[in-house]
Amino acid sequence: MAKEDPETNFSEWYNDIIERTGLTDKRYPVKGLNVWPPYGWKLMRLIDERIRKHFEDFGYQEVYFPSLIPKSQFNKEAEHIKGFTSEVYWITKGGDSELDEQLVLRPTSETAMYPIFSLWIRSHADLPLKTYQIVNVFRYETKQTRTFIRVREIHFIEGHTVHDSYEDAEKQIADDIEIWKRVSEDIAVPYIMGKRPDWDKFPGAYYTIGADTFFPSGRSLQIATIHQYKDNFAKPYEIKFVDENGNTKYAHQTTFGISERLIASIVGIHGDKKGLIIPPRVAPIQIVIVPIPGEGVTEYSREIFEELESIKIRVKLDERDQYTPGWKFNDWEEKGVPLRLEIGKREVSEGKITYAKRTGGKASMPKEEFMHKVNSLLEEIQSELYSRAKERINSYIKPLHSLEGEIDFYPNYVYWCGEKSCANVIEEKTGKSILSTTEGFGKCIVCGREGQKTIISKKY
Amino acid sequence: MAKEDPETNFSEWYNDIIERTGLTDKRYPVKGLNVWPPYGWKLMRLIDERIRKHFEDFGYQEVYFPSLIPKSQFNKEAEHIKGFTSEVYWITKGGDSELDEQLVLRPTSETAMYPIFSLWIRSHADLPLKTYQIVNVFRYETKQTRTFIRVREIHFIEGHTVHDSYEDAEKQIADDIEIWKRVSEDIAVPYIMGKRPDWDKFPGAYYTIGADTFFPSGRSLQIATIHQYKDNFAKPYEIKFVDENGNTKYAHQTTFGISERLIASIVGIHGDKKGLIIPPRVAPIQIVIVPIPGEGVTEYSREIFEELESIKIRVKLDERDQYTPGWKFNDWEEKGVPLRLEIGKREVSEGKITYAKRTGGKASMPKEEFMHKVNSLLEEIQSELYSRAKERINSYIKPLHSLEGEIDFYPNYVYWCGEKSCANVIEEKTGKSILSTTEGFGKCIVCGREGQKTIISKKY
């Protein structure tokens, strides 16, 4: 059983539960590099598979570009470099000899991909180009690292598209917002999405849209970003095409980034003091069967196991004999398995299955009926988790009407005119950062001019 | 159409066809680093999925360890280090500052994993531990690089197991040989497997088993290796366990390595002067439909497409209107799609499907019948490819009875006593290397003493 309660002591609870359940092993001897043990890696891979499906449903194709980028190629887009230069790893030696040209370990792949895109793209017929890759990227983080949240080797899913116009790139961004919505549904994680203020956009981007979710700690976590690049990268990397009229033009580009922070959000948003709750769609183990020793129980449990496996349920039969059923219940609850079957003598004699949902609630039904309903039962848990998380997050975020008086730790909605000077006042008086602006207008909480609905929060 | 014939001009044919068909893009500006475009990456991913299945059927679990290894940890096993030290990339800087401890970009993952294994393993109950990971590893190759064969960023599948005894590790090696057999069947690539001579074993291993395949060029390519480590790594990395009797012992280990060379072998062994032939089990496109314009053809082709997609065939409908059917036939033949459907007026009116196998042969049958048979048709192509490849490879390898007289470029079987001095004579007189020893005994071709059947070959 977890030692802490996420509602009262989130940070300790988080650090403890992710290691205790086998999502990570933090004992690797380099700061910010963690080991993915089987359970955590399986979860990440199942999430990746869902993401692949959504990307490909929207016409993206998967590619894989090299991890190492030559210095000269990396240095082409000035703003981008400025944003990354303090946090890249440099490879300077191969074997015993100094390299002729130093290599950067990719912090993101723009500078690896775009020189090649400029070779792939010749005419408007080559556009749009929609690619994504699932890779590890590296950032020499100087801030405090935290597993799945701020690490030095990041599991990164990056979409890169190229278009013949700004408008077509804008359409892509609408598609990406829809892809992101589907991903978030798979992990049952609600979010607020909006435009980042100018000073917080991605280095080199024209604008950045961020999706943030919120933890019981009161802090927000950025879990997806979508960037409109305009032709900011096309110019230095010479990504040009010949249009229908024979004119050569610079292309427009977008990118889309998601990372292992999805796992942080599953842990932080669904977890409770018993441990993790993993949404069924991505759970490494969707159903665990715990036999309660008795006549015929072993055979009946195995029969159920095989039946579930044959309909592609990710099922585990826990036959360890050194543990009691009660101990196993706790163990699998802690690991967040969404559905547990308890199989004893009575289930055998009545041909029934007794199940307990990790979201609460226990019932029995005839085996046949259960097999018939199992997928909808899992989807039921998925939506319970989702709506519970929505309620929870909505309860954290309150409108803030005045900067005077006591201000609590949780995120707020304010109206803000867009001026940096007013942002400074808001950030200073609340101790929170401007996250993003969304739909809705009102008077700026600082200057009283027309402002946009803006979410502010303490950030990870 | 490919410019060369693999039988007469293999190297040029290979270099041309892999880029022309979209398996790779070699224009990345760092030697030995190539770009994986969609077609090549999809092929690699489909192969990876087959490998995952086989590993997991044998109880392996997937993990992911960090890419960066601290120098002190890397330096623990002396022989291993000696073997790799001239070909590792060193990360010496993070941002603008020198790192306190230099990091190696993993050339293989023993030294990343084993310090953690020593934490995971406490007692005999924790054994065997069977893990694998699919990662990229890096080698600062000084030799000539060649796509999919010798590169600096390698797509690597590595199995790592830990056992309570040498005997249990030996059993694992038998399992690994079976896993490898299944992988080779999926890509329809025959091989010869045997023990490497002592001087050619993996740095740090007790012994190494290698699987080699053979190209029309006459050269051999190592495509899988399995290593018995004994306790050679367990000692420096302190991987110990308490046995049933309470005694602390060192563990025994094995590893298993496969790489993107599987793609090289698919290209080299199945290809012909028309282009690639990709085995159906791993083909990114298993079936292409080429409509031959005419009344009702579009609708009928789309109907076939949807029907095939609904039964999980990886199918492509080529509706490009700027190309003739004949041009498309050549294009998909070159890309190695194993089965092509030709749909014209006659097919529409007769409710039939005309198909052409990339391995040769054309026929027609009613659509219903085709849908019923399509999977066995694909498996038929798979086995045709496999048996054709076996014949081809068997025809390359001839016994060699004397080292005098003319010796051709192709691999041979010889008998060899196991002495390095005799090996030197064999290698010098034939210009070929000792690959491995297998079942079979006879007189050593050099000294006449009892020897083992040994395969010799020019190597990539």
PDB file of N, CA, C and O in Angstrom, chain A residues 25 28-29 34-36 38 41 45 52 62-68 73 86 88-95 99 112 120 136 140 153, chain B residues 25 28-29 34-36 38 41 45 52 62-68 73 86 88-95 99 112 120 136 140 153:
ATOM      1  N   ASP A  25      12.665   2.750 -12.463  1.00  0.00           N
ATOM      2  CA  ASP A  25      13.672   2.465 -11.458  1.00  0.00           C
ATOM      3  C   ASP A  25      14.602   3.667 -11.474  1.00  0.00           C
ATOM      4  O   ASP A  25      15.231   3.966 -12.486  1.00  0.00           O
ATOM      5  N   TYR A  28      19.437   4.444 -11.458  1.00  0.00           N
ATOM      6  CA  TYR A  28      20.499   4.581 -12.460  1.00  0.00           C
ATOM      7  C   TYR A  28      21.407   5.732 -12.044  1.00  0.00           C
ATOM      8  O   TYR A  28      20.922   6.794 -11.657  1.00  0.00           O
ATOM      9  N   PRO A  29      22.735   5.522 -12.140  1.00  0.00           N
ATOM     10  CA  PRO A  29      23.639   6.491 -11.498  1.00  0.00           C
ATOM     11  C   PRO A  29      23.913   7.778 -12.280  1.00  0.00           C
ATOM     12  O   PRO A  29      24.962   8.369 -12.088  1.00  0.00           O
ATOM     13  N   ASN A  34      16.462   7.527 -16.107  1.00  0.00           N
ATOM     14  CA  ASN A  34      15.800   6.473 -15.358  1.00  0.00           C
ATOM     15  C   ASN A  34      15.681   5.212 -16.194  1.00  0.00           C
ATOM     16  O   ASN A  34      15.677   5.263 -17.421  1.00  0.00           O
ATOM     17  N   VAL A  35      15.549   4.098 -15.522  1.00  0.00           N
ATOM     18  CA  VAL A  35      15.362   2.809 -16.183  1.00  0.00           C
ATOM     19  C   VAL A  35      13.861   2.557 -16.321  1.00  0.00           C
ATOM     20  O   VAL A  35      13.095   2.832 -15.398  1.00  0.00           O
ATOM     21  N   TRP A  36      13.467   2.059 -17.478  1.00  0.00           N
ATOM     22  CA  TRP A  36      12.085   1.615 -17.679  1.00  0.00           C
ATOM     23  C   TRP A  36      12.013   0.106 -17.442  1.00  0.00           C
ATOM     24  O   TRP A  36      12.390  -0.669 -18.320  1.00  0.00           O
ATOM     25  N   PRO A  38       9.845  -3.563 -16.987  1.00  0.00           N
ATOM     26  CA  PRO A  38       8.811  -4.084 -17.888  1.00  0.00           C
ATOM     27  C   PRO A  38       7.428  -3.419 -17.754  1.00  0.00           C
ATOM     28  O   PRO A  38       6.808  -3.085 -18.757  1.00  0.00           O
ATOM     29  N   TRP A  41       7.451   0.231 -19.089  1.00  0.00           N
ATOM     30  CA  TRP A  41       7.715   0.290 -20.531  1.00  0.00           C
ATOM     31  C   TRP A  41       6.525  -0.228 -21.337  1.00  0.00           C
ATOM     32  O   TRP A  41       6.189   0.291 -22.393  1.00  0.00           O
ATOM     33  N   ARG A  45       4.550   1.729 -24.169  1.00  0.00           N
ATOM     34  CA  ARG A  45       4.391   1.172 -25.520  1.00  0.00           C
ATOM     35  C   ARG A  45       2.922   1.079 -25.928  1.00  0.00           C
ATOM     36  O   ARG A  45       2.584   1.304 -27.098  1.00  0.00           O
ATOM     37  N   ARG A  52       0.208   6.134 -32.418  1.00  0.00           N
ATOM     38  CA  ARG A  52       0.471   5.770 -33.815  1.00  0.00           C
ATOM     39  C   ARG A  52      -0.832   5.685 -34.597  1.00  0.00           C
ATOM     40  O   ARG A  52      -0.941   6.193 -35.698  1.00  0.00           O
ATOM     41  N   GLU A  62       5.176   7.345 -40.265  1.00  0.00           N
ATOM     42  CA  GLU A  62       6.270   7.285 -39.300  1.00  0.00           C
ATOM     43  C   GLU A  62       7.625   7.212 -39.998  1.00  0.00           C
ATOM     44  O   GLU A  62       7.784   6.500 -40.994  1.00  0.00           O
ATOM     45  N   VAL A  63       8.585   7.940 -39.488  1.00  0.00           N
ATOM     46  CA  VAL A  63       9.955   7.951 -40.012  1.00  0.00           C
ATOM     47  C   VAL A  63      10.912   7.823 -38.829  1.00  0.00           C
ATOM     48  O   VAL A  63      10.483   7.816 -37.670  1.00  0.00           O
ATOM     49  N   TYR A  64      12.206   7.727 -39.123  1.00  0.00           N
ATOM     50  CA  TYR A  64      13.192   7.749 -38.049  1.00  0.00           C
ATOM     51  C   TYR A  64      14.451   8.433 -38.552  1.00  0.00           C
ATOM     52  O   TYR A  64      15.109   7.938 -39.461  1.00  0.00           O
ATOM     53  N   PHE A  65      14.768   9.560 -37.945  1.00  0.00           N
ATOM     54  CA  PHE A  65      15.958  10.333 -38.318  1.00  0.00           C
ATOM     55  C   PHE A  65      17.075  10.106 -37.302  1.00  0.00           C
ATOM     56  O   PHE A  65      16.804   9.778 -36.153  1.00  0.00           O
ATOM     57  N   PRO A  66      18.328  10.320 -37.739  1.00  0.00           N
ATOM     58  CA  PRO A  66      19.457  10.080 -36.831  1.00  0.00           C
ATOM     59  C   PRO A  66      19.380  10.881 -35.527  1.00  0.00           C
ATOM     60  O   PRO A  66      18.814  11.977 -35.487  1.00  0.00           O
ATOM     61  N   SER A  67      20.001  10.326 -34.502  1.00  0.00           N
ATOM     62  CA  SER A  67      20.032  10.962 -33.182  1.00  0.00           C
ATOM     63  C   SER A  67      21.092  12.046 -33.080  1.00  0.00           C
ATOM     64  O   SER A  67      21.048  12.854 -32.161  1.00  0.00           O
ATOM     65  N   LEU A  68      22.064  12.001 -33.983  1.00  0.00           N
ATOM     66  CA  LEU A  68      23.205  12.908 -33.880  1.00  0.00           C
ATOM     67  C   LEU A  68      23.132  13.967 -34.980  1.00  0.00           C
ATOM     68  O   LEU A  68      22.878  13.638 -36.145  1.00  0.00           O
ATOM     69  N   GLN A  73      24.796  22.134 -38.891  1.00  0.00           N
ATOM     70  CA  GLN A  73      23.392  21.961 -39.252  1.00  0.00           C
ATOM     71  C   GLN A  73      22.484  22.413 -38.107  1.00  0.00           C
ATOM     72  O   GLN A  73      21.428  23.003 -38.316  1.00  0.00           O
ATOM     73  N   SER A  86      21.946  26.005 -24.198  1.00  0.00           N
ATOM     74  CA  SER A  86      22.440  25.744 -22.841  1.00  0.00           C
ATOM     75  C   SER A  86      22.055  24.354 -22.361  1.00  0.00           C
ATOM     76  O   SER A  86      22.460  23.927 -21.298  1.00  0.00           O
ATOM     77  N   VAL A  88      22.049  21.290 -24.453  1.00  0.00           N
ATOM     78  CA  VAL A  88      22.328  20.136 -25.309  1.00  0.00           C
ATOM     79  C   VAL A  88      23.596  19.425 -24.859  1.00  0.00           C
ATOM     80  O   VAL A  88      24.509  20.017 -24.300  1.00  0.00           O
ATOM     81  N   TYR A  89      23.604  18.124 -25.134  1.00  0.00           N
ATOM     82  CA  TYR A  89      24.794  17.310 -24.907  1.00  0.00           C
ATOM     83  C   TYR A  89      25.661  17.347 -26.164  1.00  0.00           C
ATOM     84  O   TYR A  89      25.158  17.181 -27.275  1.00  0.00           O
ATOM     85  N   TRP A  90      26.959  17.531 -25.964  1.00  0.00           N
ATOM     86  CA  TRP A  90      27.891  17.573 -27.094  1.00  0.00           C
ATOM     87  C   TRP A  90      28.756  16.327 -27.126  1.00  0.00           C
ATOM     88  O   TRP A  90      29.385  15.961 -26.139  1.00  0.00           O
ATOM     89  N   ILE A  91      28.799  15.708 -28.291  1.00  0.00           N
ATOM     90  CA  ILE A  91      29.718  14.588 -28.521  1.00  0.00           C
ATOM     91  C   ILE A  91      30.937  15.176 -29.198  1.00  0.00           C
ATOM     92  O   ILE A  91      30.837  15.756 -30.288  1.00  0.00           O
ATOM     93  N   THR A  92      32.066  15.043 -28.536  1.00  0.00           N
ATOM     94  CA  THR A  92      33.269  15.679 -29.066  1.00  0.00           C
ATOM     95  C   THR A  92      34.322  14.664 -29.475  1.00  0.00           C
ATOM     96  O   THR A  92      35.250  15.001 -30.190  1.00  0.00           O
ATOM     97  N   LYS A  93      34.171  13.402 -28.989  1.00  0.00           N
ATOM     98  CA  LYS A  93      35.197  12.401 -29.270  1.00  0.00           C
ATOM     99  C   LYS A  93      34.595  11.113 -29.802  1.00  0.00           C
ATOM    100  O   LYS A  93      33.532  10.684 -29.358  1.00  0.00           O
ATOM    101  N   GLY A  94      35.271  10.493 -30.777  1.00  0.00           N
ATOM    102  CA  GLY A  94      34.932   9.162 -31.255  1.00  0.00           C
ATOM    103  C   GLY A  94      36.155   8.298 -31.012  1.00  0.00           C
ATOM    104  O   GLY A  94      37.229   8.601 -31.546  1.00  0.00           O
ATOM    105  N   GLY A  95      35.990   7.249 -30.197  1.00  0.00           N
ATOM    106  CA  GLY A  95      37.176   6.475 -29.800  1.00  0.00           C
ATOM    107  C   GLY A  95      38.132   7.408 -29.069  1.00  0.00           C
ATOM    108  O   GLY A  95      37.719   8.140 -28.167  1.00  0.00           O
ATOM    109  N   LEU A  99      36.482  14.599 -32.718  1.00  0.00           N
ATOM    110  CA  LEU A  99      35.735  14.612 -33.975  1.00  0.00           C
ATOM    111  C   LEU A  99      36.062  15.877 -34.760  1.00  0.00           C
ATOM    112  O   LEU A  99      36.275  16.945 -34.176  1.00  0.00           O
ATOM    113  N   ALA A 112      17.687  18.023 -37.497  1.00  0.00           N
ATOM    114  CA  ALA A 112      18.069  16.767 -38.155  1.00  0.00           C
ATOM    115  C   ALA A 112      17.234  16.554 -39.407  1.00  0.00           C
ATOM    116  O   ALA A 112      17.711  16.086 -40.435  1.00  0.00           O
ATOM    117  N   TRP A 120      13.510  16.339 -50.075  1.00  0.00           N
ATOM    118  CA  TRP A 120      12.307  15.572 -50.393  1.00  0.00           C
ATOM    119  C   TRP A 120      11.257  16.423 -51.117  1.00  0.00           C
ATOM    120  O   TRP A 120      10.430  15.897 -51.855  1.00  0.00           O
ATOM    121  N   ASN A 136      13.970   8.966 -28.624  1.00  0.00           N
ATOM    122  CA  ASN A 136      14.413   9.567 -27.375  1.00  0.00           C
ATOM    123  C   ASN A 136      15.206  10.832 -27.696  1.00  0.00           C
ATOM    124  O   ASN A 136      16.026  10.842 -28.609  1.00  0.00           O
ATOM    125  N   TYR A 140      20.130  18.510 -21.423  1.00  0.00           N
ATOM    126  CA  TYR A 140      20.996  18.618 -20.246  1.00  0.00           C
ATOM    127  C   TYR A 140      20.313  19.558 -19.252  1.00  0.00           C
ATOM    128  O   TYR A 140      20.647  20.726 -19.136  1.00  0.00           O
ATOM    129  N   GLU A 153      16.801  12.148 -20.592  1.00  0.00           N
ATOM    130  CA  GLU A 153      16.525  11.364 -21.804  1.00  0.00           C
ATOM    131  C   GLU A 153      15.016  11.212 -21.856  1.00  0.00           C
ATOM    132  O   GLU A 153      14.416  10.576 -20.988  1.00  0.00           O
TER     133      GLU A 153
ATOM    134  N   ASP B  25      17.456   6.831 -46.879  1.00  0.00           N
ATOM    135  CA  ASP B  25      17.931   8.027 -47.562  1.00  0.00           C
ATOM    136  C   ASP B  25      19.335   8.258 -47.041  1.00  0.00           C
ATOM    137  O   ASP B  25      19.536   8.477 -45.846  1.00  0.00           O
ATOM    138  N   TYR B  28      21.991  12.061 -45.458  1.00  0.00           N
ATOM    139  CA  TYR B  28      22.246  12.729 -44.176  1.00  0.00           C
ATOM    140  C   TYR B  28      23.731  13.048 -44.089  1.00  0.00           C
ATOM    141  O   TYR B  28      24.564  12.200 -44.403  1.00  0.00           O
ATOM    142  N   PRO B  29      24.062  14.271 -43.643  1.00  0.00           N
ATOM    143  CA  PRO B  29      25.454  14.704 -43.793  1.00  0.00           C
ATOM    144  C   PRO B  29      26.442  14.190 -42.742  1.00  0.00           C
ATOM    145  O   PRO B  29      27.443  14.860 -42.492  1.00  0.00           O
ATOM    146  N   ASN B  34      22.053   7.181 -41.442  1.00  0.00           N
ATOM    147  CA  ASN B  34      21.096   7.246 -42.537  1.00  0.00           C
ATOM    148  C   ASN B  34      19.709   7.595 -42.016  1.00  0.00           C
ATOM    149  O   ASN B  34      19.404   7.359 -40.852  1.00  0.00           O
ATOM    150  N   VAL B  35      18.894   8.119 -42.910  1.00  0.00           N
ATOM    151  CA  VAL B  35      17.511   8.445 -42.574  1.00  0.00           C
ATOM    152  C   VAL B  35      16.636   7.247 -42.940  1.00  0.00           C
ATOM    153  O   VAL B  35      16.833   6.623 -43.979  1.00  0.00           O
ATOM    154  N   TRP B  36      15.692   6.938 -42.059  1.00  0.00           N
ATOM    155  CA  TRP B  36      14.690   5.908 -42.365  1.00  0.00           C
ATOM    156  C   TRP B  36      13.433   6.602 -42.887  1.00  0.00           C
ATOM    157  O   TRP B  36      12.662   7.149 -42.096  1.00  0.00           O
ATOM    158  N   PRO B  38       9.521   6.535 -44.647  1.00  0.00           N
ATOM    159  CA  PRO B  38       8.382   5.725 -44.206  1.00  0.00           C
ATOM    160  C   PRO B  38       8.435   4.249 -44.625  1.00  0.00           C
ATOM    161  O   PRO B  38       8.168   3.372 -43.809  1.00  0.00           O
ATOM    162  N   TRP B  41      11.180   2.308 -42.684  1.00  0.00           N
ATOM    163  CA  TRP B  41      10.900   2.244 -41.253  1.00  0.00           C
ATOM    164  C   TRP B  41       9.730   1.311 -40.944  1.00  0.00           C
ATOM    165  O   TRP B  41       9.727   0.580 -39.964  1.00  0.00           O
ATOM    166  N   ARG B  45       9.766  -1.835 -38.520  1.00  0.00           N
ATOM    167  CA  ARG B  45       8.815  -1.953 -37.409  1.00  0.00           C
ATOM    168  C   ARG B  45       8.021  -3.265 -37.483  1.00  0.00           C
ATOM    169  O   ARG B  45       7.726  -3.872 -36.454  1.00  0.00           O
ATOM    170  N   ARG B  52       9.345  -9.181 -31.299  1.00  0.00           N
ATOM    171  CA  ARG B  52       8.711  -9.032 -29.981  1.00  0.00           C
ATOM    172  C   ARG B  52       7.881 -10.260 -29.648  1.00  0.00           C
ATOM    173  O   ARG B  52       7.946 -10.793 -28.552  1.00  0.00           O
ATOM    174  N   GLU B  62      10.077  -6.890 -22.231  1.00  0.00           N
ATOM    175  CA  GLU B  62      10.757  -5.739 -22.822  1.00  0.00           C
ATOM    176  C   GLU B  62      11.031  -4.670 -21.767  1.00  0.00           C
ATOM    177  O   GLU B  62      10.185  -4.376 -20.923  1.00  0.00           O
ATOM    178  N   VAL B  63      12.215  -4.084 -21.837  1.00  0.00           N
ATOM    179  CA  VAL B  63      12.626  -2.997 -20.931  1.00  0.00           C
ATOM    180  C   VAL B  63      13.268  -1.912 -21.773  1.00  0.00           C
ATOM    181  O   VAL B  63      13.433  -2.060 -22.976  1.00  0.00           O
ATOM    182  N   TYR B  64      13.612  -0.805 -21.122  1.00  0.00           N
ATOM    183  CA  TYR B  64      14.353   0.237 -21.832  1.00  0.00           C
ATOM    184  C   TYR B  64      15.312   0.912 -20.859  1.00  0.00           C
ATOM    185  O   TYR B  64      14.883   1.547 -19.901  1.00  0.00           O
ATOM    186  N   PHE B  65      16.594   0.748 -21.132  1.00  0.00           N
ATOM    187  CA  PHE B  65      17.626   1.342 -20.282  1.00  0.00           C
ATOM    188  C   PHE B  65      18.185   2.606 -20.930  1.00  0.00           C
ATOM    189  O   PHE B  65      18.126   2.755 -22.145  1.00  0.00           O
ATOM    190  N   PRO B  66      18.751   3.507 -20.114  1.00  0.00           N
ATOM    191  CA  PRO B  66      19.270   4.765 -20.665  1.00  0.00           C
ATOM    192  C   PRO B  66      20.325   4.560 -21.764  1.00  0.00           C
ATOM    193  O   PRO B  66      21.036   3.560 -21.784  1.00  0.00           O
ATOM    194  N   SER B  67      20.402   5.550 -22.646  1.00  0.00           N
ATOM    195  CA  SER B  67      21.361   5.520 -23.760  1.00  0.00           C
ATOM    196  C   SER B  67      22.761   5.938 -23.338  1.00  0.00           C
ATOM    197  O   SER B  67      23.715   5.704 -24.062  1.00  0.00           O
ATOM    198  N   LEU B  68      22.851   6.632 -22.200  1.00  0.00           N
ATOM    199  CA  LEU B  68      24.128   7.217 -21.793  1.00  0.00           C
ATOM    200  C   LEU B  68      24.674   6.451 -20.588  1.00  0.00           C
ATOM    201  O   LEU B  68      23.953   6.186 -19.630  1.00  0.00           O
ATOM    202  N   GLN B  73      31.234   3.298 -14.932  1.00  0.00           N
ATOM    203  CA  GLN B  73      30.401   2.105 -15.041  1.00  0.00           C
ATOM    204  C   GLN B  73      30.773   1.320 -16.299  1.00  0.00           C
ATOM    205  O   GLN B  73      30.779   0.090 -16.307  1.00  0.00           O
ATOM    206  N   SER B  86      37.806   1.722 -28.848  1.00  0.00           N
ATOM    207  CA  SER B  86      38.185   2.514 -30.015  1.00  0.00           C
ATOM    208  C   SER B  86      36.970   2.931 -30.824  1.00  0.00           C
ATOM    209  O   SER B  86      37.083   3.677 -31.779  1.00  0.00           O
ATOM    210  N   VAL B  88      33.692   3.982 -29.425  1.00  0.00           N
ATOM    211  CA  VAL B  88      32.554   4.610 -28.743  1.00  0.00           C
ATOM    212  C   VAL B  88      32.590   6.132 -28.916  1.00  0.00           C
ATOM    213  O   VAL B  88      33.648   6.728 -29.053  1.00  0.00           O
ATOM    214  N   TYR B  89      31.412   6.688 -28.893  1.00  0.00           N
ATOM    215  CA  TYR B  89      31.260   8.145 -28.905  1.00  0.00           C
ATOM    216  C   TYR B  89      31.269   8.643 -27.469  1.00  0.00           C
ATOM    217  O   TYR B  89      30.572   8.086 -26.609  1.00  0.00           O
ATOM    218  N   TRP B  90      31.997   9.712 -27.237  1.00  0.00           N
ATOM    219  CA  TRP B  90      32.084  10.294 -25.899  1.00  0.00           C
ATOM    220  C   TRP B  90      31.347  11.617 -25.821  1.00  0.00           C
ATOM    221  O   TRP B  90      31.582  12.513 -26.644  1.00  0.00           O
ATOM    222  N   ILE B  91      30.493  11.725 -24.822  1.00  0.00           N
ATOM    223  CA  ILE B  91      29.836  13.003 -24.542  1.00  0.00           C
ATOM    224  C   ILE B  91      30.635  13.663 -23.434  1.00  0.00           C
ATOM    225  O   ILE B  91      30.766  13.106 -22.342  1.00  0.00           O
ATOM    226  N   THR B  92      31.165  14.817 -23.752  1.00  0.00           N
ATOM    227  CA  THR B  92      32.053  15.461 -22.786  1.00  0.00           C
ATOM    228  C   THR B  92      31.488  16.773 -22.268  1.00  0.00           C
ATOM    229  O   THR B  92      31.932  17.285 -21.254  1.00  0.00           O
ATOM    230  N   LYS B  93      30.478  17.328 -22.995  1.00  0.00           N
ATOM    231  CA  LYS B  93      29.958  18.632 -22.607  1.00  0.00           C
ATOM    232  C   LYS B  93      28.440  18.622 -22.517  1.00  0.00           C
ATOM    233  O   LYS B  93      27.767  18.000 -23.337  1.00  0.00           O
ATOM    234  N   GLY B  94      27.917  19.338 -21.510  1.00  0.00           N
ATOM    235  CA  GLY B  94      26.482  19.586 -21.416  1.00  0.00           C
ATOM    236  C   GLY B  94      26.297  21.088 -21.438  1.00  0.00           C
ATOM    237  O   GLY B  94      26.835  21.787 -20.576  1.00  0.00           O
ATOM    238  N   GLY B  95      25.566  21.598 -22.447  1.00  0.00           N
ATOM    239  CA  GLY B  95      25.504  23.046 -22.609  1.00  0.00           C
ATOM    240  C   GLY B  95      26.912  23.572 -22.839  1.00  0.00           C
ATOM    241  O   GLY B  95      27.651  23.034 -23.666  1.00  0.00           O
ATOM    242  N   LEU B  99      31.338  18.092 -18.579  1.00  0.00           N
ATOM    243  CA  LEU B  99      30.672  17.201 -17.629  1.00  0.00           C
ATOM    244  C   LEU B  99      31.663  16.738 -16.561  1.00  0.00           C
ATOM    245  O   LEU B  99      32.839  16.526 -16.856  1.00  0.00           O
ATOM    246  N   ALA B 112      25.191  -0.626 -19.121  1.00  0.00           N
ATOM    247  CA  ALA B 112      24.066   0.172 -18.619  1.00  0.00           C
ATOM    248  C   ALA B 112      23.172  -0.681 -17.734  1.00  0.00           C
ATOM    249  O   ALA B 112      22.653  -0.232 -16.705  1.00  0.00           O
ATOM    250  N   TRP B 120      18.288  -5.732  -8.898  1.00  0.00           N
ATOM    251  CA  TRP B 120      17.037  -6.474  -9.101  1.00  0.00           C
ATOM    252  C   TRP B 120      17.125  -7.904  -8.579  1.00  0.00           C
ATOM    253  O   TRP B 120      16.120  -8.512  -8.232  1.00  0.00           O
ATOM    254  N   ASN B 136      18.532   2.078 -30.198  1.00  0.00           N
ATOM    255  CA  ASN B 136      19.603   2.398 -31.127  1.00  0.00           C
ATOM    256  C   ASN B 136      20.917   2.419 -30.357  1.00  0.00           C
ATOM    257  O   ASN B 136      20.997   2.954 -29.257  1.00  0.00           O
ATOM    258  N   TYR B 140      31.440   4.209 -33.342  1.00  0.00           N
ATOM    259  CA  TYR B 140      32.224   5.114 -34.166  1.00  0.00           C
ATOM    260  C   TYR B 140      33.054   4.270 -35.133  1.00  0.00           C
ATOM    261  O   TYR B 140      34.230   4.028 -34.909  1.00  0.00           O
ATOM    262  N   GLU B 153      24.825   4.479 -36.303  1.00  0.00           N
ATOM    263  CA  GLU B 153      23.677   4.385 -35.388  1.00  0.00           C
ATOM    264  C   GLU B 153      22.913   3.147 -35.817  1.00  0.00           C
ATOM    265  O   GLU B 153      22.379   3.089 -36.927  1.00  0.00           O
TER     266      GLU B 153
END
